[in-house]
Coordinates of C-alpha atoms in Angstrom, one line a residue:
X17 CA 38.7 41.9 -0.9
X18 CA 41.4 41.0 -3.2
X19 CA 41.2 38.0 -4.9
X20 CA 43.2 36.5 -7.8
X21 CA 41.2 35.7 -10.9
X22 CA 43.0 33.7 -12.5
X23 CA 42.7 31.2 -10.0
X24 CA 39.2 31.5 -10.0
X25 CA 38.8 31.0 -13.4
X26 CA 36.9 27.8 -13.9
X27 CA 37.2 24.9 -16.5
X28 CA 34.6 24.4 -19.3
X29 CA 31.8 22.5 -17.3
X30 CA 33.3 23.7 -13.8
X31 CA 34.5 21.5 -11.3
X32 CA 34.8 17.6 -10.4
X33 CA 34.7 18.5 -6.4
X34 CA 34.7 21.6 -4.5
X35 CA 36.4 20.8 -1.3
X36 CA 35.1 22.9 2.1
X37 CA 37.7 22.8 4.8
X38 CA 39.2 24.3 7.9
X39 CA 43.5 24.9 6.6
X40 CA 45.1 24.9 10.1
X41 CA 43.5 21.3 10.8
X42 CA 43.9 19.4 7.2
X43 CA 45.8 21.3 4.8
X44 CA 48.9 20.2 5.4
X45 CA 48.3 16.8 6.1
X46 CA 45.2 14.5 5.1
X47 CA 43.8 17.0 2.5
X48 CA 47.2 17.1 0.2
X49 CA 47.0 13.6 0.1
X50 CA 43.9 12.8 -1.0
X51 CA 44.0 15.9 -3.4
X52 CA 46.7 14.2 -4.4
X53 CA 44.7 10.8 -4.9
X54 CA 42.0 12.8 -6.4
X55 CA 44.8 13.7 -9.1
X56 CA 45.8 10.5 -10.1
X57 CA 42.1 9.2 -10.5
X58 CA 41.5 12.1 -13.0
X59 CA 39.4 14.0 -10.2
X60 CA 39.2 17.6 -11.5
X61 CA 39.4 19.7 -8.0
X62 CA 38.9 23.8 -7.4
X63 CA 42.0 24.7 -5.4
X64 CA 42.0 28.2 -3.8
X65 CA 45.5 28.6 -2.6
X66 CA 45.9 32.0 -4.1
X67 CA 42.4 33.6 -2.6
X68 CA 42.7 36.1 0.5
X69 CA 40.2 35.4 2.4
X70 CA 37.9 38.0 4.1
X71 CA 34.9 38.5 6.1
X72 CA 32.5 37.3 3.0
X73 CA 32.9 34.9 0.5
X74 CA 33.1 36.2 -2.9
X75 CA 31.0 35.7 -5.8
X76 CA 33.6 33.5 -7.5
X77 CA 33.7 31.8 -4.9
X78 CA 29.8 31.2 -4.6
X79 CA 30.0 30.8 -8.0
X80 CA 32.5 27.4 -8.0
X81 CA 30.7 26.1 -5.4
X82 CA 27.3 26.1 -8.5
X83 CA 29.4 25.2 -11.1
X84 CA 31.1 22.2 -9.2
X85 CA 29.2 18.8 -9.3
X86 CA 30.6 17.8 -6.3
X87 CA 30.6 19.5 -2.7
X88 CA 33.2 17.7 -0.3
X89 CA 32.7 19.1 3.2
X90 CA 35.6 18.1 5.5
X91 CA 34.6 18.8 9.0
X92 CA 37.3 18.8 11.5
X93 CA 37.5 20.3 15.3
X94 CA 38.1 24.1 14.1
X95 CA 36.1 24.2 11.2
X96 CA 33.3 26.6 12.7
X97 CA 36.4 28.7 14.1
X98 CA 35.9 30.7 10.7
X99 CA 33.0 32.6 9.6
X100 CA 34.6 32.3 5.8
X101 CA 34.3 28.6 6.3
X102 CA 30.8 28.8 7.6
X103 CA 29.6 31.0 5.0
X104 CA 30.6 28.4 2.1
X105 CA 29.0 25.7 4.2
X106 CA 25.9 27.7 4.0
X107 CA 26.2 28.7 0.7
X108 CA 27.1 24.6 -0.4
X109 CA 23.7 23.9 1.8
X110 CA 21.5 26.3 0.2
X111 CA 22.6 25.2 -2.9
X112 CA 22.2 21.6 -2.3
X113 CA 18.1 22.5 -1.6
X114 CA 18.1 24.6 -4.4
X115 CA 19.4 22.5 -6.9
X116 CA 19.6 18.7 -5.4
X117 CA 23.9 19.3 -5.5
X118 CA 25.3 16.5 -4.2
X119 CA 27.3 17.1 -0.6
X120 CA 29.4 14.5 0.4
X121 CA 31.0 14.5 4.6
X122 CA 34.0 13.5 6.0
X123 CA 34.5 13.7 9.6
X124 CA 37.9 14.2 10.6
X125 CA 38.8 14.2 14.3
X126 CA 35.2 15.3 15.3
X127 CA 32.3 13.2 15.9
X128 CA 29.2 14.4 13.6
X129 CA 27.0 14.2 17.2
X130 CA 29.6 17.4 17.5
X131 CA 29.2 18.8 14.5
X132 CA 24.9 18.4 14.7
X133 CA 25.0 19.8 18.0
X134 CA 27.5 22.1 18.4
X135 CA 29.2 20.3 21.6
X136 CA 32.8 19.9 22.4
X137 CA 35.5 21.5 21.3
X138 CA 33.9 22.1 17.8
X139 CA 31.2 23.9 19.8
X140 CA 33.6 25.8 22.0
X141 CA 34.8 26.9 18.2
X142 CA 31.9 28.1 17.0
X143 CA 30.3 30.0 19.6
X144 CA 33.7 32.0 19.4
X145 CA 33.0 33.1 15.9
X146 CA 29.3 33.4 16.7
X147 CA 30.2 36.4 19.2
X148 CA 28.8 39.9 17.8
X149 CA 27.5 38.3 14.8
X150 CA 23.5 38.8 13.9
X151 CA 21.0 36.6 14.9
X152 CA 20.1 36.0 11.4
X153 CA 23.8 34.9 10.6
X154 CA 23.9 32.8 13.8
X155 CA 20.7 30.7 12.2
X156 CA 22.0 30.3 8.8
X157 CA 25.2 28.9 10.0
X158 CA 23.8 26.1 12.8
X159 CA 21.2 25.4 10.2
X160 CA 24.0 24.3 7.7
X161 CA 25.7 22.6 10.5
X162 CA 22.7 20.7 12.0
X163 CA 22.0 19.4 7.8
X164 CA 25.6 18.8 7.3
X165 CA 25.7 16.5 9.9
X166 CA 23.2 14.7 9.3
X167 CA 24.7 13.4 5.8
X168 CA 26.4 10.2 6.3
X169 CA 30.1 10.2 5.4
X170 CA 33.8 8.5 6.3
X171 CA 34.5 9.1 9.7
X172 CA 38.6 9.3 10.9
X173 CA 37.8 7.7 14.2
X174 CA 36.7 4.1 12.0
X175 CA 39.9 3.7 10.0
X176 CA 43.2 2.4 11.7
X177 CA 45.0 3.3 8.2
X178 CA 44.6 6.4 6.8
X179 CA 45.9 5.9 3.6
X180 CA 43.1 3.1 3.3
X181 CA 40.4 5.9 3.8
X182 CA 41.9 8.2 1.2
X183 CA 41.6 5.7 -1.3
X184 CA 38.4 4.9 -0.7
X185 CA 37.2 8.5 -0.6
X186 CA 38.5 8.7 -4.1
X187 CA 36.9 6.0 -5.2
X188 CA 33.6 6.8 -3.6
X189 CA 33.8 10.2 -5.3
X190 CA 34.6 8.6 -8.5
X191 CA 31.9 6.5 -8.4
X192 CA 29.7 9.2 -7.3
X193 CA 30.8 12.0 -10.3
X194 CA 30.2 8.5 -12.3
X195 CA 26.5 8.7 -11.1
X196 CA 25.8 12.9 -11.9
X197 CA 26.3 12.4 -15.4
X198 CA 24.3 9.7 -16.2
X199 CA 21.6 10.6 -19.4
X200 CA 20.9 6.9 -20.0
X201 CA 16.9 7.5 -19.1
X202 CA 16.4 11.1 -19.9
X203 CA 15.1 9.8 -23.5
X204 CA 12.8 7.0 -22.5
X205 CA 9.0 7.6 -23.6
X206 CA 6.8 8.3 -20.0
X207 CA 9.5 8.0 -17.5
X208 CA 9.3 10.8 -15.3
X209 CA 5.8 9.5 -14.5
X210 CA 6.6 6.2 -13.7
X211 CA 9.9 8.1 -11.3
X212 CA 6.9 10.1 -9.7
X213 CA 5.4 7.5 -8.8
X214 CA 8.1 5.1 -7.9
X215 CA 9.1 8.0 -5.8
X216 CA 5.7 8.4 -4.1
X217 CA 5.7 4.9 -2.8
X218 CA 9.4 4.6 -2.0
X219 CA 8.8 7.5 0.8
X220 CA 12.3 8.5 0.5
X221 CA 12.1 10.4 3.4
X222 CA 10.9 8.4 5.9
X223 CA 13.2 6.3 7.8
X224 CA 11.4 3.1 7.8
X225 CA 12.9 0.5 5.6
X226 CA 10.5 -0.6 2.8
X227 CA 10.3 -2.8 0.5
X228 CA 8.2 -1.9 -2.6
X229 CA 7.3 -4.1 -5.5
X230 CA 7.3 -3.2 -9.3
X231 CA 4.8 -5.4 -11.4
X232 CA 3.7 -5.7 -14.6
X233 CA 3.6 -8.0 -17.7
X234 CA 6.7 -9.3 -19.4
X235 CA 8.0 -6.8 -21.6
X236 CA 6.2 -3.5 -20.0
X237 CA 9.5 -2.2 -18.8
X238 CA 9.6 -3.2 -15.5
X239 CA 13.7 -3.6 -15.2
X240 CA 13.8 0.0 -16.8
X241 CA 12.0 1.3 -14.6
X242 CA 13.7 -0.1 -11.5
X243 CA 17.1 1.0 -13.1
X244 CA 16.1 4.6 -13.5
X245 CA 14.8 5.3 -10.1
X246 CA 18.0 3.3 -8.8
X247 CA 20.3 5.4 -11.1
X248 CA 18.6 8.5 -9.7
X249 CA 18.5 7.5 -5.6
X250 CA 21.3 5.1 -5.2
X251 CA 23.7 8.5 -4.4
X252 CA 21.7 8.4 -1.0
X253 CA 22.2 5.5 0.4
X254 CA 25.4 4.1 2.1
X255 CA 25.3 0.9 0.1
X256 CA 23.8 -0.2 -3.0
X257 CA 23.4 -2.9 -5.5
X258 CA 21.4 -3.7 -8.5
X259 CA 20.8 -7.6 -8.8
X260 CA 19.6 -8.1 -12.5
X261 CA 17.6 -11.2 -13.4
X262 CA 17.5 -13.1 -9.8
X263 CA 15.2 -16.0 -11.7
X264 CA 18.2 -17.0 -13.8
X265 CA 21.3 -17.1 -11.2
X266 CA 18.7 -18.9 -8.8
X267 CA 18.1 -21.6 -11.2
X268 CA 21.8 -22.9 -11.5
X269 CA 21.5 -26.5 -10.2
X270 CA 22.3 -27.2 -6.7
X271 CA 21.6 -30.3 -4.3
X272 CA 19.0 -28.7 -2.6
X273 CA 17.2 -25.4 -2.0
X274 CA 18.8 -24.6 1.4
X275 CA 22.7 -24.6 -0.8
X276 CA 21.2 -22.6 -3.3
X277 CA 19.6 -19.9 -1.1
X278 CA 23.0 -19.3 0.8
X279 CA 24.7 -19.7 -2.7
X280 CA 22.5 -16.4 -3.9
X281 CA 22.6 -14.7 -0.4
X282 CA 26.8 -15.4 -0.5
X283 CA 26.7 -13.8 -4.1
X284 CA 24.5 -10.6 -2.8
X285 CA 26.8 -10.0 0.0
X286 CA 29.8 -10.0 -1.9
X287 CA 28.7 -7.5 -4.2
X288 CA 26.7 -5.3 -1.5
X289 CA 29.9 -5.6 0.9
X290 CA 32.1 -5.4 -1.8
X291 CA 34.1 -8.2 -0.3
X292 CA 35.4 -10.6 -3.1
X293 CA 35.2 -14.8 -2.5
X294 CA 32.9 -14.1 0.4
X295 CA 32.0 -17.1 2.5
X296 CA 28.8 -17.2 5.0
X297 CA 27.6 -20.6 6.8
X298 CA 23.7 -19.4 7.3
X299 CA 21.2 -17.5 6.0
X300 CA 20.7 -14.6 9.3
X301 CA 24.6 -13.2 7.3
X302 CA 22.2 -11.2 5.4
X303 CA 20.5 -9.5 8.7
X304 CA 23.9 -9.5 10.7
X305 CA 25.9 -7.5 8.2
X306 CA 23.2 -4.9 6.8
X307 CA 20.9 -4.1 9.7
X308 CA 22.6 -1.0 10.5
X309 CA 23.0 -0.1 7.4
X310 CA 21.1 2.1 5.2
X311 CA 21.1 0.2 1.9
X312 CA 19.4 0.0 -1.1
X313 CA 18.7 -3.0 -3.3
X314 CA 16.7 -4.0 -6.4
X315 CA 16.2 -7.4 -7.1
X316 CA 14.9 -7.4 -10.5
X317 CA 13.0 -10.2 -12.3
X318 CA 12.0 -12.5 -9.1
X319 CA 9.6 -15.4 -9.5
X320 CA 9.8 -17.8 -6.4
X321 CA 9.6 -16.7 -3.0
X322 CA 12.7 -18.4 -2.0
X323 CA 14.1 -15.7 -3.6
X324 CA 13.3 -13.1 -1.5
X325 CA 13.3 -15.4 1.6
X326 CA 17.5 -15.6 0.5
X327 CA 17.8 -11.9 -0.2
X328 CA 14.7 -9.6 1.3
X329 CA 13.5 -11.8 4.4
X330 CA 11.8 -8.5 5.8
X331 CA 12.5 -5.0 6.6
X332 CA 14.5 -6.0 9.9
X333 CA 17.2 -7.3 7.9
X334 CA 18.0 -3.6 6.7
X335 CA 18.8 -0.1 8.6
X336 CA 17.0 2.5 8.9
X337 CA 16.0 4.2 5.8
X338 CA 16.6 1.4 3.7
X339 CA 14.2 0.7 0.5
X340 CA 14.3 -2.7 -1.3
X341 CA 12.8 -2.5 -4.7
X342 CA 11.5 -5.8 -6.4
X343 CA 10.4 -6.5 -9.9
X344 CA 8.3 -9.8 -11.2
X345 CA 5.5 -10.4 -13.3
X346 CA 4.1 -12.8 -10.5
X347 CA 1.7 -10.5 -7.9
X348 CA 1.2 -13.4 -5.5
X349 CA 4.7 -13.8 -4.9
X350 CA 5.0 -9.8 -3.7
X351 CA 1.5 -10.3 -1.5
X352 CA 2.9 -14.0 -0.1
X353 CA 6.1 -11.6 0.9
X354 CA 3.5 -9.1 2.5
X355 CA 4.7 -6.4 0.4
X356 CA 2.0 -4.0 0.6
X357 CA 3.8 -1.0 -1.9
X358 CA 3.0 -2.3 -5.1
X359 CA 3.3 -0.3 -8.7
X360 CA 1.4 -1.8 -11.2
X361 CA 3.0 -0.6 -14.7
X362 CA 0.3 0.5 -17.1
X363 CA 0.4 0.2 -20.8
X364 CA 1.5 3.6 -22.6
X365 CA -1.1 5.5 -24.6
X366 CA -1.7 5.4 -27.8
X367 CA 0.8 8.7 -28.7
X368 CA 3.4 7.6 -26.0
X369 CA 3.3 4.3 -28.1
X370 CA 3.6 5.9 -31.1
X371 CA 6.8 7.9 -30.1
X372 CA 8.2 4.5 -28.6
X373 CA 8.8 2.8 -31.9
X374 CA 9.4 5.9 -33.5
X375 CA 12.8 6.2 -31.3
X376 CA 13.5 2.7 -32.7
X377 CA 12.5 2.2 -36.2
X378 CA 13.7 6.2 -36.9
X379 CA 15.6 7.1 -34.2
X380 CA 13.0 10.2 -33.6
X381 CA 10.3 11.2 -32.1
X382 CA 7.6 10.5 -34.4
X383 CA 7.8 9.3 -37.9
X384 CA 8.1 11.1 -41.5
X385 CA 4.7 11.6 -43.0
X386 CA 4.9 9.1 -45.9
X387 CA 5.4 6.5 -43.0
X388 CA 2.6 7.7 -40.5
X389 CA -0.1 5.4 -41.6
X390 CA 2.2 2.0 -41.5
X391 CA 4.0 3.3 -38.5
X392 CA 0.3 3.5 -36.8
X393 CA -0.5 0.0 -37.8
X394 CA 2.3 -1.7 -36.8
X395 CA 2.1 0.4 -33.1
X396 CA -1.5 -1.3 -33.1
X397 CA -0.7 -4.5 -33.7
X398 CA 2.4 -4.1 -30.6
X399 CA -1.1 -3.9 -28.7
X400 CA 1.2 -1.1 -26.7
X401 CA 3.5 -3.7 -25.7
X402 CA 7.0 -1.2 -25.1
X403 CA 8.8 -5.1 -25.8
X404 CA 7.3 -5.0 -29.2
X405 CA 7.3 -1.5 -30.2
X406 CA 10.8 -1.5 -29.9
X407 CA 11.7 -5.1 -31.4
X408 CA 9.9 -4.3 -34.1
X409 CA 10.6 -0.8 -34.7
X410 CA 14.5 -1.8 -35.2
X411 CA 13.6 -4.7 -37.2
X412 CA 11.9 -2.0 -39.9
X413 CA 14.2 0.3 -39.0
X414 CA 16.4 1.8 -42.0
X415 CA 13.7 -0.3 -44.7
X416 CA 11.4 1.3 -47.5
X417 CA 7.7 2.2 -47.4
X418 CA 7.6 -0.7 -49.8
X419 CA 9.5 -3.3 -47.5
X420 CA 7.2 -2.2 -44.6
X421 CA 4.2 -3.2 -46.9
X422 CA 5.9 -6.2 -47.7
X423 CA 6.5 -7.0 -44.1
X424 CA 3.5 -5.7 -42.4
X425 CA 1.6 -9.4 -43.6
X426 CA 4.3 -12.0 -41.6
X427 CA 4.6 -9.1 -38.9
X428 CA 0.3 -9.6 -38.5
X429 CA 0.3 -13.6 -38.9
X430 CA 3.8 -14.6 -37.2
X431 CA 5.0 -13.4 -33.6
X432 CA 8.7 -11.8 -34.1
X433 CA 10.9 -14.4 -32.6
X434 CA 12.9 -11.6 -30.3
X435 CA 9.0 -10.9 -28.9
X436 CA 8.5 -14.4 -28.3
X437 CA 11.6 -15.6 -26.6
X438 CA 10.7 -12.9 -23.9
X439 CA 7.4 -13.7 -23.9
X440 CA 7.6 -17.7 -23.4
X441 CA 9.2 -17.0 -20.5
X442 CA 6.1 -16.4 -18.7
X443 CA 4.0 -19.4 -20.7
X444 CA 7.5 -21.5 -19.6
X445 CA 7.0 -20.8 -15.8
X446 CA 3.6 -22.1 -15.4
X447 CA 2.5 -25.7 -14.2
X448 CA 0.8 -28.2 -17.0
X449 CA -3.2 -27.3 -16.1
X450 CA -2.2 -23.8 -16.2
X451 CA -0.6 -24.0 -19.5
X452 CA -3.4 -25.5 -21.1
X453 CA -5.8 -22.8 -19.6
X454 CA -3.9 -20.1 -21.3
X455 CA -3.6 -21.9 -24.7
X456 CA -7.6 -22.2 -24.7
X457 CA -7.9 -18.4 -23.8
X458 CA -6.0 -17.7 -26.7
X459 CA -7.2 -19.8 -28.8
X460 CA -10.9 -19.6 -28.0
X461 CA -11.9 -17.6 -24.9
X462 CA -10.2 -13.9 -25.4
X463 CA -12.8 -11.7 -25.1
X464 CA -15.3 -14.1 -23.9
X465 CA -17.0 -13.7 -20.3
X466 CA -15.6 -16.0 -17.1
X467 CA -19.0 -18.1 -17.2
X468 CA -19.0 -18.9 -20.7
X469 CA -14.6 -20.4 -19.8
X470 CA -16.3 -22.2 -16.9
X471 CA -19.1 -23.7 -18.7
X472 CA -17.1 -25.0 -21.2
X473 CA -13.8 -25.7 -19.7
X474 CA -16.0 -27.1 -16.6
X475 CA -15.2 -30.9 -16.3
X476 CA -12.1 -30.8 -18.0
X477 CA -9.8 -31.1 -14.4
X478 CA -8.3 -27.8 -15.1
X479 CA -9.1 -26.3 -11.7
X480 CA -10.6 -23.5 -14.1
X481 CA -11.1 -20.5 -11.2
X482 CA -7.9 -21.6 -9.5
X483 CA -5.9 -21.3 -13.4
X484 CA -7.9 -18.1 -14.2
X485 CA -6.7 -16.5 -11.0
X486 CA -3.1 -17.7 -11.7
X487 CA -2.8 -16.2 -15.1
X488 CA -4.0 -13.0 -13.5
X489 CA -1.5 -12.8 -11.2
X490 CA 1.2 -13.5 -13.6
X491 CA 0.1 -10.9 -15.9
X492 CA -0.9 -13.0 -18.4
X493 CA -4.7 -11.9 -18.4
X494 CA -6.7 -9.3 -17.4
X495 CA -10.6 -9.5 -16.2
X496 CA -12.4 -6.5 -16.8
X497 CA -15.0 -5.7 -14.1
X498 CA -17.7 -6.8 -16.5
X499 CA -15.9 -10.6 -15.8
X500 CA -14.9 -10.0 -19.7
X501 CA -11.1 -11.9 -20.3
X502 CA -8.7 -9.8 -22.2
X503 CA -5.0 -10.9 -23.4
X504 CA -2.5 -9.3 -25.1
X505 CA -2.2 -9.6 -28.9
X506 CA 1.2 -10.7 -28.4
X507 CA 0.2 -13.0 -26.0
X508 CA -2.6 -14.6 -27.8
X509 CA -0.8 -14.7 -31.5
X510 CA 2.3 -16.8 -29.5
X511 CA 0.0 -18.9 -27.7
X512 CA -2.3 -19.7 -31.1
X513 CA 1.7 -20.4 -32.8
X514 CA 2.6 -22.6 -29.7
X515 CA -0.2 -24.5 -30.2
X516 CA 0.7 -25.0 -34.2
X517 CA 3.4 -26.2 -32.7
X518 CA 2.1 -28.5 -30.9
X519 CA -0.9 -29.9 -33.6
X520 CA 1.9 -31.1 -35.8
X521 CA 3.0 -33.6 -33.2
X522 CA -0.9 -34.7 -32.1
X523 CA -3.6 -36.7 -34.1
X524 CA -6.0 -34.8 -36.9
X525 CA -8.3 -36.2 -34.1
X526 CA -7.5 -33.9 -31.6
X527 CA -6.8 -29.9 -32.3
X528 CA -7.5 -26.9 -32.0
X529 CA -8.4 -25.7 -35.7
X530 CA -7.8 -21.6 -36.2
X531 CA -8.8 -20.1 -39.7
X532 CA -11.8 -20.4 -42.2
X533 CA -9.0 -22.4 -44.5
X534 CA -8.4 -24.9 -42.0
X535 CA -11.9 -25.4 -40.8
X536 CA -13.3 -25.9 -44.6
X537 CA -10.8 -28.9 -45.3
X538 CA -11.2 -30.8 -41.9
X539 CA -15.2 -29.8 -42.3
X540 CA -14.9 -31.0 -45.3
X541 CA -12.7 -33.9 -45.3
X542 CA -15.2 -35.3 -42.5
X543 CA -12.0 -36.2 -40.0
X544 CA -13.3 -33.8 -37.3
X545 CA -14.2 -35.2 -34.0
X546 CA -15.3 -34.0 -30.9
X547 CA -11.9 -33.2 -29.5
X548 CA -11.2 -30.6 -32.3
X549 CA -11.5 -27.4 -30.9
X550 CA -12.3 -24.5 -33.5
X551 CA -11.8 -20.6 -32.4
X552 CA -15.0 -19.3 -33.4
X553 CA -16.5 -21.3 -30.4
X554 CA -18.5 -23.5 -32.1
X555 CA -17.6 -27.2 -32.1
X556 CA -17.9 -29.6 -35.0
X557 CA -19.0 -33.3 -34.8
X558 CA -19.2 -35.3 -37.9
X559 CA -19.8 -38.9 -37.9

């Protein structure tokens, strides 16, 4: 077969979009136009005007269909009249389970039922070119049809302009060859285990719609996470949005809580829908609008249920195939949802923290040798915490051994104030009795059993188990099976400062006294009474 090779010569780094079509049906009309669209978007596009075209596709050919990011099947009613054009479908399919290209439909005057099936006049095509072909060939080529189908794209028959569903092709390809190159997350420290198994309980190939919840501590990473898998799936799904910090546009004061539910809702379905100035009169908009519709949505950083009640009511608001991805540091809200899929972000280990603030304070994976031992310390004193190892690891970042020595005292006795405004977030969100609980547990209690909190804290009108069981939930605890209380360093060295804080406002008469210092002068001053609280768990009375 002759074929000219100068037009098959491809660009450094390929194609934008290899375009598989039937030329009798679309050459002349819709496909010049929306090459021509493709053009003035910047859309790099193989064109094979000057290939003869035989009984196999060549290996040029095969090879632009690999070397293109984009396959752009246009399937009209004579597009299985050609065994040429079947054989780059097949090759664009095999590629597409080979390497995960992405394949992207339009239907053109054929209805994808059609196409799947091989009915109507597209069927009466194809069985023509099927006659004295192989049985093997025959299989390959309603194989690729049957998949093909199956990918949602534009459809002619839905669009009364068609100049309206050029542009939008464009601009869904755009967006599309926006998403392929994206690198933002290849970097990250332990991320393609936490994608395994975001992808293990998202099911992605199921069609039930499901809703799966991401939890963890403040500062663990939970919005990265949710951005990486959504930056990796979103390509599949016929709309998609990312809603970053719900908490905050929720809490923007309205007259009541049914106006600021449809307030969020009308803001979610204006991005979602794409529809500018939207205006919706009830909260079922939501179900209405998307429940044919295979979407996905993350709604990251959630912490009242009313939230999700606005936004995620329950998978019969959403198609088939839809998967709703939440992120909070609040468990009970996901389980008062009844979302059973839950991934519970773990702290990284101790060499995954390591290489975490080594990407910050040196912009590497591990630090030079005459840093090690200071890097080590400062990763241990982070407790893990990604939040910290990264705050702090730019704030050292660029400075001498000496500075770091210099530093490594106020980083061990003061919490970085980047750490902390993140951090009081959490401290912030809970009610009065539950506040004081924590301050206790970090002031006295970390590391101490459940019975010896109860005991103490017993008739102080703290609802003790009911506090305990809220800071658990909330991610501000953790109790070891052995009924043993652990907090985070971070955790514990803000609470100590907030209550600091609050001792400068409050009587000598009533503290909580941390440090040998402090405890010799009160001791020794005789001003302690019995409402001064001293960390090493043994409270003074002088008279």
């Amino acid at each position: 077969m002759d074929v000219s090779c100068s037009s098959l010569v491809s660009p450094k780094g390929g194609y934008d979009v290899f375009p598989s079509f039937r030329g009798p049906d679309v050459r002349q009309t819709f496909l010049s136009h929306l090459l021509n669209e493709f053009e003035r978007k910047g859309i790099n596009t193989f064109k094979d005007n000057q290939i003869k075209r035989g009984k196999y596709i060549s290996p040029q050919l095969k090879q632009a269909i690999r070397e293109s990011r984009i396959c752009l099947v246009i399937l009209s009613k004579n597009y299985a009249s050609s065994s040429w054009t079947l054989g780059e479908l097949v090759e664009i399919m095999e590629s597409r389970q080979a390497s995960g290209k992405t394949v992207m439909t339009i239907f053109y005057d054929v209805e994808p039922s059609h196409v799947r099936k091989q009915r109507g006049e597209f069927g009466m095509a194809y069985r023509k070119t099927c006659e004295r072909k192989t049985e093997l060939q025959k299989q390959r080529w309603t194989k690729a049809l049957t998949n093909v189908a199956s990918i949602l794209g534009e459809h002619s028959h839905n669009w009364d302009n068609e100049a309206d569903m050029i542009s939008k092709i464009a601009t869904d390809v755009s967006n599309e060859l926006n998403f392929t190159t994206s690198k933002d997350f290849d970097h990250l420290v332990g991320i393609e285990a936490h994608l395994a198994k975001m992808t293990s309980l998202l099911c992605l190939e199921s069609d039930e719609t499901r809703i799966v919840g991401i939890w963890g501590p403040l500062g663990i990473g939970k919005t990265t996470i949710a951005r990486a898998i959504y930056n990796q799936i979103s390509r599949n799904f016929q709309r998609s949005i990312f809603m970053d910090n719900v908490k905050r546009s929720y809490r923007s004061g309205e007259p009541d809580g049914y106006t600021l539910k449809l307030r969020l809702q009308r803001e979610f379905l204006s991005k979602i829908l794409d529809h500018k100035d939207m205006e919706i009169h009830h909260l079922g908009t939501a179900q209405e609008r998307l429940k044919y519709q295979k979407v996905l949505v993350v709604l990251d950083n959630v912490d009242k249920l009313e939230q999700l009640q606005a936004l995620a009511n329950g998978p019969p608001w959403f198609g088939k195939g839809s998967r709703i991805i939440v992120t909070t540091d609040n468990k009970h809200l996901l389980e008062a949802h009844k979302i059973k899929h839950i991934y519970e972000v773990k702290f990284p280990s101790k060499d995954e923290a390591l290489k975490i603030f080594s990407q910050s304070a040196f912009t590497k994976n591990a630090p030079p040798e005459d840093y090690l031992k200071l890097a080590v310390e400062v990763t241990e004193l982070t407790s893990h915490l990604p939040l910290g190892l990264c705050v702090l690891g730019k704030a050292l970042c660029g400075k001498s051994v000496s500075r770091w020595t210099d530093q490594l005292p106020r980083i061990k006795t003061s919490l970085n104030r980047d750490i902390e405004q993140v951090l009081i977030v959490g401290y912030n969100g809970l009610a009065d009795k539950d506040k004081a609980i924590f301050l206790h547990i970090a002031c006295l209690f970390e590391g101490k059993k459940v019975d010896c909190v109860t005991q103490f804290l017993g008739n102080s009108g703290l609802d003790i188990k009911y506090g305990l069981s809220v800071l658990v939930e909330r991610a501000l605890i953790s109790i070891l099976s052995d009924k043993l209380i652990i907090m985070h360093r971070l955790l514990r060295q803000m609470g100590r400062e907030i209550v600091c804080r609050q001792s400068i406002h409050l009587s000598m008469r009533c503290r909580f006294l941390m440090g040998a210092y402090y405890m010799y002068h009160v001791v020794a001053d005789s001003i302690v009474s019995p409402f001064i609280y001293i960390t090493s768990l043994i409270v003074v009375s002088v008279r």
